[in-house]
JSON list of C-alpha atoms in Angstrom, two decimals:
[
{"chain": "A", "resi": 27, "resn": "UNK", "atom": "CA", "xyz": [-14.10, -8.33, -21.37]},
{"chain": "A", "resi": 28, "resn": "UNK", "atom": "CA", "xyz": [-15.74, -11.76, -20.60]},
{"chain": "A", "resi": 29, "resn": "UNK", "atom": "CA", "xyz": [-13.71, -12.49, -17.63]},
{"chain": "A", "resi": 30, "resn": "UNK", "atom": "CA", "xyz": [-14.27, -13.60, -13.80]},
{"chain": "A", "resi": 31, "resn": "UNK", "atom": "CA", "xyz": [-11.94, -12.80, -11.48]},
{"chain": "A", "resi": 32, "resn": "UNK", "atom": "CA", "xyz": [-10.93, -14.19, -8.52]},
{"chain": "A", "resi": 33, "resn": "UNK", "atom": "CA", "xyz": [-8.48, -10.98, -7.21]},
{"chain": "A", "resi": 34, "resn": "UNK", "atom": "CA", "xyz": [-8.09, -7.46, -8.07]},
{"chain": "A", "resi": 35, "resn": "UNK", "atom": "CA", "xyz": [-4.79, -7.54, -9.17]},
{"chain": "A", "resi": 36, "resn": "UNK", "atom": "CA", "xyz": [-5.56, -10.19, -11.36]},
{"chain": "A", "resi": 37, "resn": "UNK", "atom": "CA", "xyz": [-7.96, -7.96, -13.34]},
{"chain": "A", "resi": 38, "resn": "UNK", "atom": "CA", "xyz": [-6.48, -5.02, -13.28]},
{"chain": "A", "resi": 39, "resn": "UNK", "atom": "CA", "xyz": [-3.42, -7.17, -14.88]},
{"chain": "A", "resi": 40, "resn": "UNK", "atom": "CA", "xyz": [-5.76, -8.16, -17.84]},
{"chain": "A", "resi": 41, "resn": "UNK", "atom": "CA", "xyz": [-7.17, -5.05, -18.38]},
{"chain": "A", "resi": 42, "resn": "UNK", "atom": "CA", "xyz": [-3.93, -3.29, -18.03]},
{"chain": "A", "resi": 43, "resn": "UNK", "atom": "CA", "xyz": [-2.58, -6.08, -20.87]},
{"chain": "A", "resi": 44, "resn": "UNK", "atom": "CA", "xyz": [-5.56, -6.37, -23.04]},
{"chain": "A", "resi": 45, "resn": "UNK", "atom": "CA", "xyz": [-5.45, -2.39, -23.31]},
{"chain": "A", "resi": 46, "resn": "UNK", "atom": "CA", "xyz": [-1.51, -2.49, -24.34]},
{"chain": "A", "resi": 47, "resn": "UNK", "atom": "CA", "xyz": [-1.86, -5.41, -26.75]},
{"chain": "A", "resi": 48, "resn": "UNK", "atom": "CA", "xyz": [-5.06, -4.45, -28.65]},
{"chain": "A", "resi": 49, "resn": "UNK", "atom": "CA", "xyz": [-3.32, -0.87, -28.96]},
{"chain": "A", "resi": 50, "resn": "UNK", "atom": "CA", "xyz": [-6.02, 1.02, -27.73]},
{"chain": "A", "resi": 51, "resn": "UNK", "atom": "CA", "xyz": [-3.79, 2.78, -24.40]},
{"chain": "A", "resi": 52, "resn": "UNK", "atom": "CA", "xyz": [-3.18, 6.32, -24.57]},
{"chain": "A", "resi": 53, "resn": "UNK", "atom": "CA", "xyz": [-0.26, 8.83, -23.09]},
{"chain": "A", "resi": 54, "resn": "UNK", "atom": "CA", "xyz": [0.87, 8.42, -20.73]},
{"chain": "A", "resi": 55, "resn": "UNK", "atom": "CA", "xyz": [2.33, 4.63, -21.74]},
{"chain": "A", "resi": 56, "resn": "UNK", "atom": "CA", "xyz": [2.71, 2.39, -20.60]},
{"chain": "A", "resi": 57, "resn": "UNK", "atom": "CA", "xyz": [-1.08, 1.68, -18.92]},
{"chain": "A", "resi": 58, "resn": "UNK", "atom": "CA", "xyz": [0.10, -0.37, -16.56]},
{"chain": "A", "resi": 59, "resn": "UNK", "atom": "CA", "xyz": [0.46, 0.64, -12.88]},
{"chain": "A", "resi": 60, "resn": "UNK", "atom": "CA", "xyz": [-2.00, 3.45, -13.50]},
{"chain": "A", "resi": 61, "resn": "UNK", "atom": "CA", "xyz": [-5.45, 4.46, -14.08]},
{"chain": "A", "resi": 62, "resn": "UNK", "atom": "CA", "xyz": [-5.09, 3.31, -17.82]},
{"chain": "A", "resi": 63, "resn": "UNK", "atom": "CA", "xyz": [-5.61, 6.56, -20.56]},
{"chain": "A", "resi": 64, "resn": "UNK", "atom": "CA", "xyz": [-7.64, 4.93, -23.45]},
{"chain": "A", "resi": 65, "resn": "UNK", "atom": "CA", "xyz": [-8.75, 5.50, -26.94]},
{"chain": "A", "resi": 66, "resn": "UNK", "atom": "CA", "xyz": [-12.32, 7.21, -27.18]},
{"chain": "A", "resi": 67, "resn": "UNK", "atom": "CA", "xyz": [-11.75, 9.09, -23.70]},
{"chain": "A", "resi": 68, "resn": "UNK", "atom": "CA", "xyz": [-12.91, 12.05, -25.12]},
{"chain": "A", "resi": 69, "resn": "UNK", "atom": "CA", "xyz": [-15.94, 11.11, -26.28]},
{"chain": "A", "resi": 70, "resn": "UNK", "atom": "CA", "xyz": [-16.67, 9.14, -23.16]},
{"chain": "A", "resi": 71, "resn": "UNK", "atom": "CA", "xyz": [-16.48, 12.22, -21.49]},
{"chain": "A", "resi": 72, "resn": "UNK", "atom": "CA", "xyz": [-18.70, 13.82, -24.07]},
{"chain": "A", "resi": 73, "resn": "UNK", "atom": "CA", "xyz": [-21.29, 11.26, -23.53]},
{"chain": "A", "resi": 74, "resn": "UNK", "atom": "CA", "xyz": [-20.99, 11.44, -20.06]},
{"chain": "A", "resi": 75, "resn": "UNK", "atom": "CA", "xyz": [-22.20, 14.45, -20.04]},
{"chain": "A", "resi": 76, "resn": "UNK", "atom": "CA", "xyz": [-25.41, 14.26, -22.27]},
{"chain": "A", "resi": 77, "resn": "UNK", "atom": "CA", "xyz": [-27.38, 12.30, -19.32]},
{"chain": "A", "resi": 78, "resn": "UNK", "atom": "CA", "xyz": [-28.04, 13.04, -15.86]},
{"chain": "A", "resi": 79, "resn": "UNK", "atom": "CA", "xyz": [-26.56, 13.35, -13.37]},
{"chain": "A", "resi": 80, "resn": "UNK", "atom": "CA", "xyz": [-23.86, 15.50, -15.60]},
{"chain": "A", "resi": 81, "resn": "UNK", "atom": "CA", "xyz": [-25.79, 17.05, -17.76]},
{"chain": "A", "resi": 82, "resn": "UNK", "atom": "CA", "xyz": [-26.88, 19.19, -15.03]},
{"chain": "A", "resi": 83, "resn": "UNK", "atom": "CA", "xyz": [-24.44, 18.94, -12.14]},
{"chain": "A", "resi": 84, "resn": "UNK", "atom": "CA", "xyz": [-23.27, 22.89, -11.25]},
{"chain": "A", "resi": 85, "resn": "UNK", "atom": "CA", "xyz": [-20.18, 20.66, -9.07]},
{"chain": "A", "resi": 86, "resn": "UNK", "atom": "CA", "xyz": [-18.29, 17.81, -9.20]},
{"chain": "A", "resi": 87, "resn": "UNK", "atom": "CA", "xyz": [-15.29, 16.11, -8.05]},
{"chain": "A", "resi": 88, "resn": "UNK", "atom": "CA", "xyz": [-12.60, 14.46, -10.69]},
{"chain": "A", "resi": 89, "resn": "UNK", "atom": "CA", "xyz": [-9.55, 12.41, -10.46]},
{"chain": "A", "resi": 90, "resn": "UNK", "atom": "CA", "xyz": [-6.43, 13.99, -11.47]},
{"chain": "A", "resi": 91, "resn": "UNK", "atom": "CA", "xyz": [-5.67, 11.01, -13.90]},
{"chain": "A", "resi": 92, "resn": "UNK", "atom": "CA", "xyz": [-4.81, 11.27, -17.76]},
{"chain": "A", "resi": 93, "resn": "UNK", "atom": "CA", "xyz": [-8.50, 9.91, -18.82]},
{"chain": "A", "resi": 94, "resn": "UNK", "atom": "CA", "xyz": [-10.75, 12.04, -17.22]},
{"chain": "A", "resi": 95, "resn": "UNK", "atom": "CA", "xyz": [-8.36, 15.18, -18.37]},
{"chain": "A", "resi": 96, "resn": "UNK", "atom": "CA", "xyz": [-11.80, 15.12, -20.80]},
{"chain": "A", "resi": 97, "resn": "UNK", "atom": "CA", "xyz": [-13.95, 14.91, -18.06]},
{"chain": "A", "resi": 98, "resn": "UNK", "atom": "CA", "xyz": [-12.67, 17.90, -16.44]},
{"chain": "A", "resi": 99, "resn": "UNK", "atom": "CA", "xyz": [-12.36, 20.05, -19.65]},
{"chain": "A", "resi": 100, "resn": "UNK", "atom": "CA", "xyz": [-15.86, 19.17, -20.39]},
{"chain": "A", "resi": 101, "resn": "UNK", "atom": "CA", "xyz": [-17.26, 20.21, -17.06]},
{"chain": "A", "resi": 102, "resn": "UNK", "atom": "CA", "xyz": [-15.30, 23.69, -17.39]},
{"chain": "A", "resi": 103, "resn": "UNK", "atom": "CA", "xyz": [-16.95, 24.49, -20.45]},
{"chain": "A", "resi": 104, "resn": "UNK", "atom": "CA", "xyz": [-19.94, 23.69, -19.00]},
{"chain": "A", "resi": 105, "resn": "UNK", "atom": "CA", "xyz": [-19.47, 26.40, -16.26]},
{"chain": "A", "resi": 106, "resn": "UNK", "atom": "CA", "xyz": [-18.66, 23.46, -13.68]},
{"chain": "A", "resi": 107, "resn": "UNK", "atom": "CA", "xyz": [-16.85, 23.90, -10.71]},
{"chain": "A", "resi": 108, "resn": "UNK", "atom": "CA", "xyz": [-14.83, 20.85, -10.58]},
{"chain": "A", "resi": 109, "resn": "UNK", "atom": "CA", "xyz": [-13.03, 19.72, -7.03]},
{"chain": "A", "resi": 110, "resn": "UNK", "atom": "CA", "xyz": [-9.68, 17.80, -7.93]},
{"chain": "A", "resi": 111, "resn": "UNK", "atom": "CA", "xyz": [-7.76, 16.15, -4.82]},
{"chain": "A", "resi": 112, "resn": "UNK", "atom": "CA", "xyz": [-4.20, 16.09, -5.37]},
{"chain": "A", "resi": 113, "resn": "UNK", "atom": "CA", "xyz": [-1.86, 13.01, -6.44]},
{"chain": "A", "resi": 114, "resn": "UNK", "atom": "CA", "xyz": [-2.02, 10.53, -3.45]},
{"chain": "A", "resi": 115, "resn": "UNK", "atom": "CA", "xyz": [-3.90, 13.29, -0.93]},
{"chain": "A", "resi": 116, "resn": "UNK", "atom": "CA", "xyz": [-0.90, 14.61, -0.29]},
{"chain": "A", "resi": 117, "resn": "UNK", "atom": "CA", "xyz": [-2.04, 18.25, -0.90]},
{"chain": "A", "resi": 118, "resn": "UNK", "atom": "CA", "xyz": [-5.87, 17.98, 0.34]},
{"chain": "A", "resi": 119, "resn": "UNK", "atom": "CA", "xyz": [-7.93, 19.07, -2.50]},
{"chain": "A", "resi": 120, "resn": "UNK", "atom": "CA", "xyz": [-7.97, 21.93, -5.13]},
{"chain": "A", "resi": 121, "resn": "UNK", "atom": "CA", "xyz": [-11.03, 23.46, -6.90]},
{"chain": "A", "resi": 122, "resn": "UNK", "atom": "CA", "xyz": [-11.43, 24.79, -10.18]},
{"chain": "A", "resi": 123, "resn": "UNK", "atom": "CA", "xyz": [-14.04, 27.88, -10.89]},
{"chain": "A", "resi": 124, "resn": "UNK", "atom": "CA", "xyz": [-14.46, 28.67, -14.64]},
{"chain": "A", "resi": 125, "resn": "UNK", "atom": "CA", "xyz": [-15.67, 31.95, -13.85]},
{"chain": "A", "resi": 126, "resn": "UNK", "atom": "CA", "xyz": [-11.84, 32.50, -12.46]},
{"chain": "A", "resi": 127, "resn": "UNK", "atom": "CA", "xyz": [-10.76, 31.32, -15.72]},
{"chain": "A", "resi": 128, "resn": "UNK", "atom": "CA", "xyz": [-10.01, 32.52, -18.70]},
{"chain": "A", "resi": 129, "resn": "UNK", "atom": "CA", "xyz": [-12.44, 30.43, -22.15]},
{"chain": "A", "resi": 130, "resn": "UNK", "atom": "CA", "xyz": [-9.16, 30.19, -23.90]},
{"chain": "A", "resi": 131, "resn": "UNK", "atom": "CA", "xyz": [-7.37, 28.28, -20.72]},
{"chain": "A", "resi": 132, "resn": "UNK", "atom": "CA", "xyz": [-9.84, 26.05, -20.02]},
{"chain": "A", "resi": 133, "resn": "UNK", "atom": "CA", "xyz": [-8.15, 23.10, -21.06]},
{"chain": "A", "resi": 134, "resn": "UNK", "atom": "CA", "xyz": [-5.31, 24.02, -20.23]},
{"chain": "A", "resi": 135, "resn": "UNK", "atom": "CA", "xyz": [-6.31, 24.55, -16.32]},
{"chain": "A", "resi": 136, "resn": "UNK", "atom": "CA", "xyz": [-8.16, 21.02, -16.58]},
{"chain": "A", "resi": 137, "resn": "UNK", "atom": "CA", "xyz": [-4.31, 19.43, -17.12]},
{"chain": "A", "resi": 138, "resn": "UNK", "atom": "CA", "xyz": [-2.80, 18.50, -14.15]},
{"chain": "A", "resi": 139, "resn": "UNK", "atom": "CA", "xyz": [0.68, 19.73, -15.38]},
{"chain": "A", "resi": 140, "resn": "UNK", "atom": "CA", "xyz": [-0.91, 23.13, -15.44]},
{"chain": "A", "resi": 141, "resn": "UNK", "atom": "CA", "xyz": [-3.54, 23.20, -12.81]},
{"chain": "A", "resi": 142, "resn": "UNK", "atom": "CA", "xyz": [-1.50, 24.91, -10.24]},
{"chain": "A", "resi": 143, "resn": "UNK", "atom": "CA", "xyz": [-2.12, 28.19, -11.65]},
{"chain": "A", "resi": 144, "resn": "UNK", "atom": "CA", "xyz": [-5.48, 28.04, -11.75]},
{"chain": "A", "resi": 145, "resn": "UNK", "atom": "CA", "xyz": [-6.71, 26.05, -9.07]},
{"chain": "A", "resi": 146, "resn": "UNK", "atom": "CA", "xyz": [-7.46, 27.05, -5.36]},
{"chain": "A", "resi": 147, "resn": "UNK", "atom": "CA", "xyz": [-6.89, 24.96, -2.58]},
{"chain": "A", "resi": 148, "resn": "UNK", "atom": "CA", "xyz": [-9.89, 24.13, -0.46]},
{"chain": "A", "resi": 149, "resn": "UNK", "atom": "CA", "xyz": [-10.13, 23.31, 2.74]},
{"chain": "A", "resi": 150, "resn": "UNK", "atom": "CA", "xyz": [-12.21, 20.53, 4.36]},
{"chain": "A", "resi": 151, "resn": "UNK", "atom": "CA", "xyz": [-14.12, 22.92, 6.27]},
{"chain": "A", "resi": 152, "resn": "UNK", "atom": "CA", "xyz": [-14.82, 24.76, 3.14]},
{"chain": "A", "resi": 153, "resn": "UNK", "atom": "CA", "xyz": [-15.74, 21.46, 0.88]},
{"chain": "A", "resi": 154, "resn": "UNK", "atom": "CA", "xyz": [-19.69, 22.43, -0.32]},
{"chain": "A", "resi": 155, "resn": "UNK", "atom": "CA", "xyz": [-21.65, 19.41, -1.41]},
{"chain": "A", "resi": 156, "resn": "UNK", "atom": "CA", "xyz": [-21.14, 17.89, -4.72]},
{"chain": "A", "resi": 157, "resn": "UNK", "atom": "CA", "xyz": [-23.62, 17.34, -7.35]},
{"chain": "A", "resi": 158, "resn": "UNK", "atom": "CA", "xyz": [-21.83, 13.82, -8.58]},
{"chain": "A", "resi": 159, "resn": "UNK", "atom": "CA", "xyz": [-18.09, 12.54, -8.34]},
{"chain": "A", "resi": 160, "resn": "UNK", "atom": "CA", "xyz": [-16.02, 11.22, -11.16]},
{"chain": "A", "resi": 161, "resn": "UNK", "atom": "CA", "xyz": [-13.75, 8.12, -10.85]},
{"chain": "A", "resi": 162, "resn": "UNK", "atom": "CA", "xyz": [-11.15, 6.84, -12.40]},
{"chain": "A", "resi": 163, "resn": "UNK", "atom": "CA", "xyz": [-11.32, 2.89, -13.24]},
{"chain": "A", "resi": 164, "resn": "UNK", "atom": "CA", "xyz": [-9.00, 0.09, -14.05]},
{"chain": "A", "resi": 165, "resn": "UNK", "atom": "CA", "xyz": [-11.51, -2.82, -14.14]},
{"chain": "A", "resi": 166, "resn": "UNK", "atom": "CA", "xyz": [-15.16, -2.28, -13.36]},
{"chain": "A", "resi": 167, "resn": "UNK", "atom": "CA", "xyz": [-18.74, -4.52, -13.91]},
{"chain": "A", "resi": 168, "resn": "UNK", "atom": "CA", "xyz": [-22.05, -3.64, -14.77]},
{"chain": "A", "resi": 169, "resn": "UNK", "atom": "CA", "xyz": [-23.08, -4.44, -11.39]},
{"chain": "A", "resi": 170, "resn": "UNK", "atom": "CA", "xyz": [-21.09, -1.28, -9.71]},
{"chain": "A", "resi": 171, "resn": "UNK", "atom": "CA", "xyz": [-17.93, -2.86, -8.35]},
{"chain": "A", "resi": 172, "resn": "UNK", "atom": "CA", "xyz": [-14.61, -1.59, -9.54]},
{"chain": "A", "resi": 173, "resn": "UNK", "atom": "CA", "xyz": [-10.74, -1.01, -8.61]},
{"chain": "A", "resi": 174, "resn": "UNK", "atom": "CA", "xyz": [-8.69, 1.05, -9.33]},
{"chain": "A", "resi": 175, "resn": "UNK", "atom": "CA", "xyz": [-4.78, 0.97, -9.87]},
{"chain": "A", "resi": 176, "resn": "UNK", "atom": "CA", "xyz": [-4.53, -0.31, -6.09]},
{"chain": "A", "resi": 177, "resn": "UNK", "atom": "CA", "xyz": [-3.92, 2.18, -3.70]},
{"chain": "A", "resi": 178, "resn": "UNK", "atom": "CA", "xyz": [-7.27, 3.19, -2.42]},
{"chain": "A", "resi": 179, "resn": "UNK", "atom": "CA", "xyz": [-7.91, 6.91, -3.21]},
{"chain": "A", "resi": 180, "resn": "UNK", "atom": "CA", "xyz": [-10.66, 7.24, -4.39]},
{"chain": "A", "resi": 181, "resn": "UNK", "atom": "CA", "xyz": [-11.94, 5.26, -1.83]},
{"chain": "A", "resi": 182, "resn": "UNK", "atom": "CA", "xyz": [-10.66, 7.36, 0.62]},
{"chain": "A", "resi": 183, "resn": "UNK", "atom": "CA", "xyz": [-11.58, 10.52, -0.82]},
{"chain": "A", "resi": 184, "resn": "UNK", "atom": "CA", "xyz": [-15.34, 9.45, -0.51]},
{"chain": "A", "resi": 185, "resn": "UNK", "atom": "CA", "xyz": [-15.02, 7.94, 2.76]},
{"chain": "A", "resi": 186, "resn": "UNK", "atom": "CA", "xyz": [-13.15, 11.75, 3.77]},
{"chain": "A", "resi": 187, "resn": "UNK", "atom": "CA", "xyz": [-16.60, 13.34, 2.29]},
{"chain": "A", "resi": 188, "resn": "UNK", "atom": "CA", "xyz": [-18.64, 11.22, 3.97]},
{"chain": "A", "resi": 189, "resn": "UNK", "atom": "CA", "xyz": [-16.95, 11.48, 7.04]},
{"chain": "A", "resi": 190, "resn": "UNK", "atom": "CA", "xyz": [-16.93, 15.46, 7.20]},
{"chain": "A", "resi": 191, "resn": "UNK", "atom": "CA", "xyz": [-21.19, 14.77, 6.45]},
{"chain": "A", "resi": 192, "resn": "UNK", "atom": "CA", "xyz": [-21.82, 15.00, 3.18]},
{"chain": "A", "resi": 193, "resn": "UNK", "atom": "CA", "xyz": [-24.35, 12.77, 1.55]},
{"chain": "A", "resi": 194, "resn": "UNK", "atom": "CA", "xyz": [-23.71, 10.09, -0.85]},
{"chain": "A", "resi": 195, "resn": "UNK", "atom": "CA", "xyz": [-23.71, 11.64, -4.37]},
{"chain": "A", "resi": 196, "resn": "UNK", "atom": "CA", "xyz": [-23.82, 9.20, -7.58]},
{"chain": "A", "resi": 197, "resn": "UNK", "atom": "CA", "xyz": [-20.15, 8.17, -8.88]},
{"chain": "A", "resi": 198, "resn": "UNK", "atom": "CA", "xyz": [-19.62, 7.66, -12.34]},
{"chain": "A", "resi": 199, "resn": "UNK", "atom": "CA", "xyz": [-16.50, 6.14, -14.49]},
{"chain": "A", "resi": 200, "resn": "UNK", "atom": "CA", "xyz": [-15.29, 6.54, -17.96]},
{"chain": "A", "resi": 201, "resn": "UNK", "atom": "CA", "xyz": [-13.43, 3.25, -19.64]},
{"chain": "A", "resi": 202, "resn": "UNK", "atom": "CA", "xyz": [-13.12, 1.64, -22.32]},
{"chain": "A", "resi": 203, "resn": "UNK", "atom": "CA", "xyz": [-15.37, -0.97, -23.08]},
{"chain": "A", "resi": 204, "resn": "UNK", "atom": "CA", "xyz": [-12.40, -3.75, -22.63]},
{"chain": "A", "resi": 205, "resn": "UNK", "atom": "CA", "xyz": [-12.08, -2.48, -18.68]},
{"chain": "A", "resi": 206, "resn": "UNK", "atom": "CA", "xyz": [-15.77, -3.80, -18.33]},
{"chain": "A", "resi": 207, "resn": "UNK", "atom": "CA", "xyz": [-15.52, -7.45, -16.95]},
{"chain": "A", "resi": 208, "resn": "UNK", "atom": "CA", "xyz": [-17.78, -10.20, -16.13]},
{"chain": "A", "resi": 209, "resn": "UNK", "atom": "CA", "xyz": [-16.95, -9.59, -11.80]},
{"chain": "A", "resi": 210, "resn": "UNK", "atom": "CA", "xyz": [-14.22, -9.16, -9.19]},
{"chain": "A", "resi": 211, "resn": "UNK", "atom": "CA", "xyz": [-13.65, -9.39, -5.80]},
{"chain": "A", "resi": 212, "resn": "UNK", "atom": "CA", "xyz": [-15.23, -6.35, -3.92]},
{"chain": "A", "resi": 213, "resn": "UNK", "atom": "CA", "xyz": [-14.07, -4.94, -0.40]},
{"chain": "A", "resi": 214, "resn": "UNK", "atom": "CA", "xyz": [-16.60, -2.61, 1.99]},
{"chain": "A", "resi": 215, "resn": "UNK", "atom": "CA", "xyz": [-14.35, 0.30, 1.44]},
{"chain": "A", "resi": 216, "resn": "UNK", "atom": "CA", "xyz": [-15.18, 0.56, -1.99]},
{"chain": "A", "resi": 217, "resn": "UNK", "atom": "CA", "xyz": [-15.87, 3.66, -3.90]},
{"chain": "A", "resi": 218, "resn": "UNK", "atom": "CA", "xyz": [-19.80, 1.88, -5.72]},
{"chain": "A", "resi": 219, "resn": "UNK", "atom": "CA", "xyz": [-20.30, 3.36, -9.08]},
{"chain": "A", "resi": 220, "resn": "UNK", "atom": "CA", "xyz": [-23.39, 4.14, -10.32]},
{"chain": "A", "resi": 221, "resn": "UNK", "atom": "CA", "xyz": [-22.80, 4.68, -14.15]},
{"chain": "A", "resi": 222, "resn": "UNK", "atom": "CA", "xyz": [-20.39, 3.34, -16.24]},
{"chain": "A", "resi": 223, "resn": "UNK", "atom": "CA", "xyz": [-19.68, 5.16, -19.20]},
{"chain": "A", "resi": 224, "resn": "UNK", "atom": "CA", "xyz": [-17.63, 3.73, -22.31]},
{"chain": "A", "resi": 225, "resn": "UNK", "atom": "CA", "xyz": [-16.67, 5.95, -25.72]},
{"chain": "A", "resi": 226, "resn": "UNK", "atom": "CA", "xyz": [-20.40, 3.60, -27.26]},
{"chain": "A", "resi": 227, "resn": "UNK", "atom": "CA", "xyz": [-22.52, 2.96, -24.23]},
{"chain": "A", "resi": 228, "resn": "UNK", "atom": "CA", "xyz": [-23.63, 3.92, -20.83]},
{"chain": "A", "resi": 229, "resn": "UNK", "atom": "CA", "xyz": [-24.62, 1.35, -18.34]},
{"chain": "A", "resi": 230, "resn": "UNK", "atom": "CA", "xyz": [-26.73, 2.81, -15.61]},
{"chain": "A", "resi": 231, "resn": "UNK", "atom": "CA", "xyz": [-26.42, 0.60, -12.21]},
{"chain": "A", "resi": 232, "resn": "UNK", "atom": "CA", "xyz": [-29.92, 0.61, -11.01]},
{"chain": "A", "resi": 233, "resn": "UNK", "atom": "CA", "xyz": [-28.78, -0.82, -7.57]},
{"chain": "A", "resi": 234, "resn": "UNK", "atom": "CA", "xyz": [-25.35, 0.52, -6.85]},
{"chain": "A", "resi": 235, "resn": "UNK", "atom": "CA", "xyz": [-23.25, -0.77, -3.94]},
{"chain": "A", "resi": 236, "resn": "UNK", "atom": "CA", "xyz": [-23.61, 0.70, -0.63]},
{"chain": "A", "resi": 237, "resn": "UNK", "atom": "CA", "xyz": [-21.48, 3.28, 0.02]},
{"chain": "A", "resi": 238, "resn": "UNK", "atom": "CA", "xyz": [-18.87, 3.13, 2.86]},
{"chain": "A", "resi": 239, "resn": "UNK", "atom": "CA", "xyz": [-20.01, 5.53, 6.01]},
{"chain": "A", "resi": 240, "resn": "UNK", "atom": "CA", "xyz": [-16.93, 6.94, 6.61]},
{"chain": "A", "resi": 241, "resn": "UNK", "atom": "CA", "xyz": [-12.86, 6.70, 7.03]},
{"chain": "A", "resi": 242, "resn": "UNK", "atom": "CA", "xyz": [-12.15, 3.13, 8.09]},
{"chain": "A", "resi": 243, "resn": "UNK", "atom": "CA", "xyz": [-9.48, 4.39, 10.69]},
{"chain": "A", "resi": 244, "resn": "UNK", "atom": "CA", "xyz": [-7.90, 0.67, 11.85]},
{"chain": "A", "resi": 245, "resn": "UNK", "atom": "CA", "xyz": [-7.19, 0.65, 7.85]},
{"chain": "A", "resi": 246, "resn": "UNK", "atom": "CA", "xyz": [-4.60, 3.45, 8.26]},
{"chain": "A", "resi": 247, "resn": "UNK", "atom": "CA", "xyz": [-0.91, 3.37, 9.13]},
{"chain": "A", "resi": 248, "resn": "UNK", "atom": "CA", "xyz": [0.70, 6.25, 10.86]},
{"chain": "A", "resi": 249, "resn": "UNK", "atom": "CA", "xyz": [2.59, 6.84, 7.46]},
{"chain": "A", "resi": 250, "resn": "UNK", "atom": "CA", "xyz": [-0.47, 7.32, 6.23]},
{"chain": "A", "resi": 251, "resn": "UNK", "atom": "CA", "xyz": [-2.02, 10.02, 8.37]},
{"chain": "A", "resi": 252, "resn": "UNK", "atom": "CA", "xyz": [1.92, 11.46, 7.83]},
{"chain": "A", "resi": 253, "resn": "UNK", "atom": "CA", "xyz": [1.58, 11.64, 3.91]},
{"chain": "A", "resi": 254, "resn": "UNK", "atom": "CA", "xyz": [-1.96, 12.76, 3.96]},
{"chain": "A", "resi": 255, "resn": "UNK", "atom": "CA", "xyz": [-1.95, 15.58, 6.34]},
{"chain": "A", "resi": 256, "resn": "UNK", "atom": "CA", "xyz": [-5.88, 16.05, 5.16]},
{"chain": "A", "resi": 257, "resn": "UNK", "atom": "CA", "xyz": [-6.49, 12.50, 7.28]},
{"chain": "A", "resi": 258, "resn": "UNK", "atom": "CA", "xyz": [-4.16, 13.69, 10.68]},
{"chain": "A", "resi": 259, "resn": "UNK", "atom": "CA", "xyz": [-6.46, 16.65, 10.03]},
{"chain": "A", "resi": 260, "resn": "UNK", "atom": "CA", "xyz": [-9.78, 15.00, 10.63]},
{"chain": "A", "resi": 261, "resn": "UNK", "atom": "CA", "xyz": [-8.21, 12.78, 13.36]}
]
């Protein structure tokens, strides 16, 4: 999208529209208020997976959203473990180990309506490094920056990684090539992406953003730390 914005909501407002009226949103409808499902998610997923980092990552960490469903059931197949956190941190984070899986429930596992029964929860203690994360996107450039649907998780789930000591992996996003835009306003708490990956092209990010060091605490309300009990925890 050839667009410049001057706020975040602004752009995740023209994605979120340009994806409803052009008819290329997905389940769950509508896109709006979410990270946006998309036509060609699959095969974003598919393609994400042909070049490295993926192609040889042994873990990663996914967002629970209805795009990277693809992402998930791709890395399963693959004999990935894949680290999910739970909707809004509320639960910590879960892991999924195909070799506890059956082939034929795969898929199945890698939906978030039926990951319960497969995943395990994990513990921060017990968090091993990751080989790359995988993000969700609203609006994102070619430059790195993105947002999300506005609430910060995946923010915070890399600040929570990088404030337990693990090293900055490479993020990566799949989108449709209308959630691509010309910039947007970026924050220091921002998750920096590294590859962008639509359904017909990859864009690396040969100088990504610098990640944030850790959990910026004065950010936090005590209803925070009371919803996330995975933040009171590493208070």
């Amino acid at each position: 999208m050839d667009a410049r914005f001057d706020t975040k909501s602004a752009a995740r407002q023209a994605v979120w529209d340009a994806l409803d009226e052009r008819g290329v949103a997905r389940f769950p409808f509508p896109p709006h208020g979410r990270i946006p499902n998309f036509d060609g998610a699959p095969a974003a997923a598919e393609r994400l997976f042909e070049q490295s980092p993926l192609d040889e990552a042994r873990r990663i960490k996914v967002n629970p959203d209805a795009p990277q469903r693809h992402v998930r059931i791709e890395a399963l197949h693959r004999g990935c473990e894949v680290v999910v956190p739970t909707p809004r941190l509320r639960g910590g984070f879960q892991r999924l180990d195909p070799g506890k899986i059956p082939d034929d429930e795969l898929s199945s596992a890698a939906s978030l309506s039926n990951m319960d029964r497969w995943a395990e929860p994990v513990a921060l203690d017990d968090l091993r490094p990751l080989d790359a994360i995988v993000t969700g996107s609203v609006a994102v450039t070619r430059v790195g920056h993105r947002c999300g649907k506005g609430e910060g998780y995946s923010d915070l789930e890399y600040a929570i990684l990088r404030e337990r000591g693990h090293d900055p992996v490479p993020v990566a996003t799949t989108v449709h090539a209308l959630q691509v835009v010309e910039s947007l306003p970026t924050d220091a708490h921002d998750l920096p992406l590294s590859q962008i990956v639509t359904p017909e092209e990859t864009i690396e990010v040969t100088d990504p953003p610098a990640p944030p060091p850790g959990i910026d605490w004065d950010a936090l309300s005590e209803t925070d730390l009371e919803e996330m009990p995975v933040l009171r925890e590493l208070k």
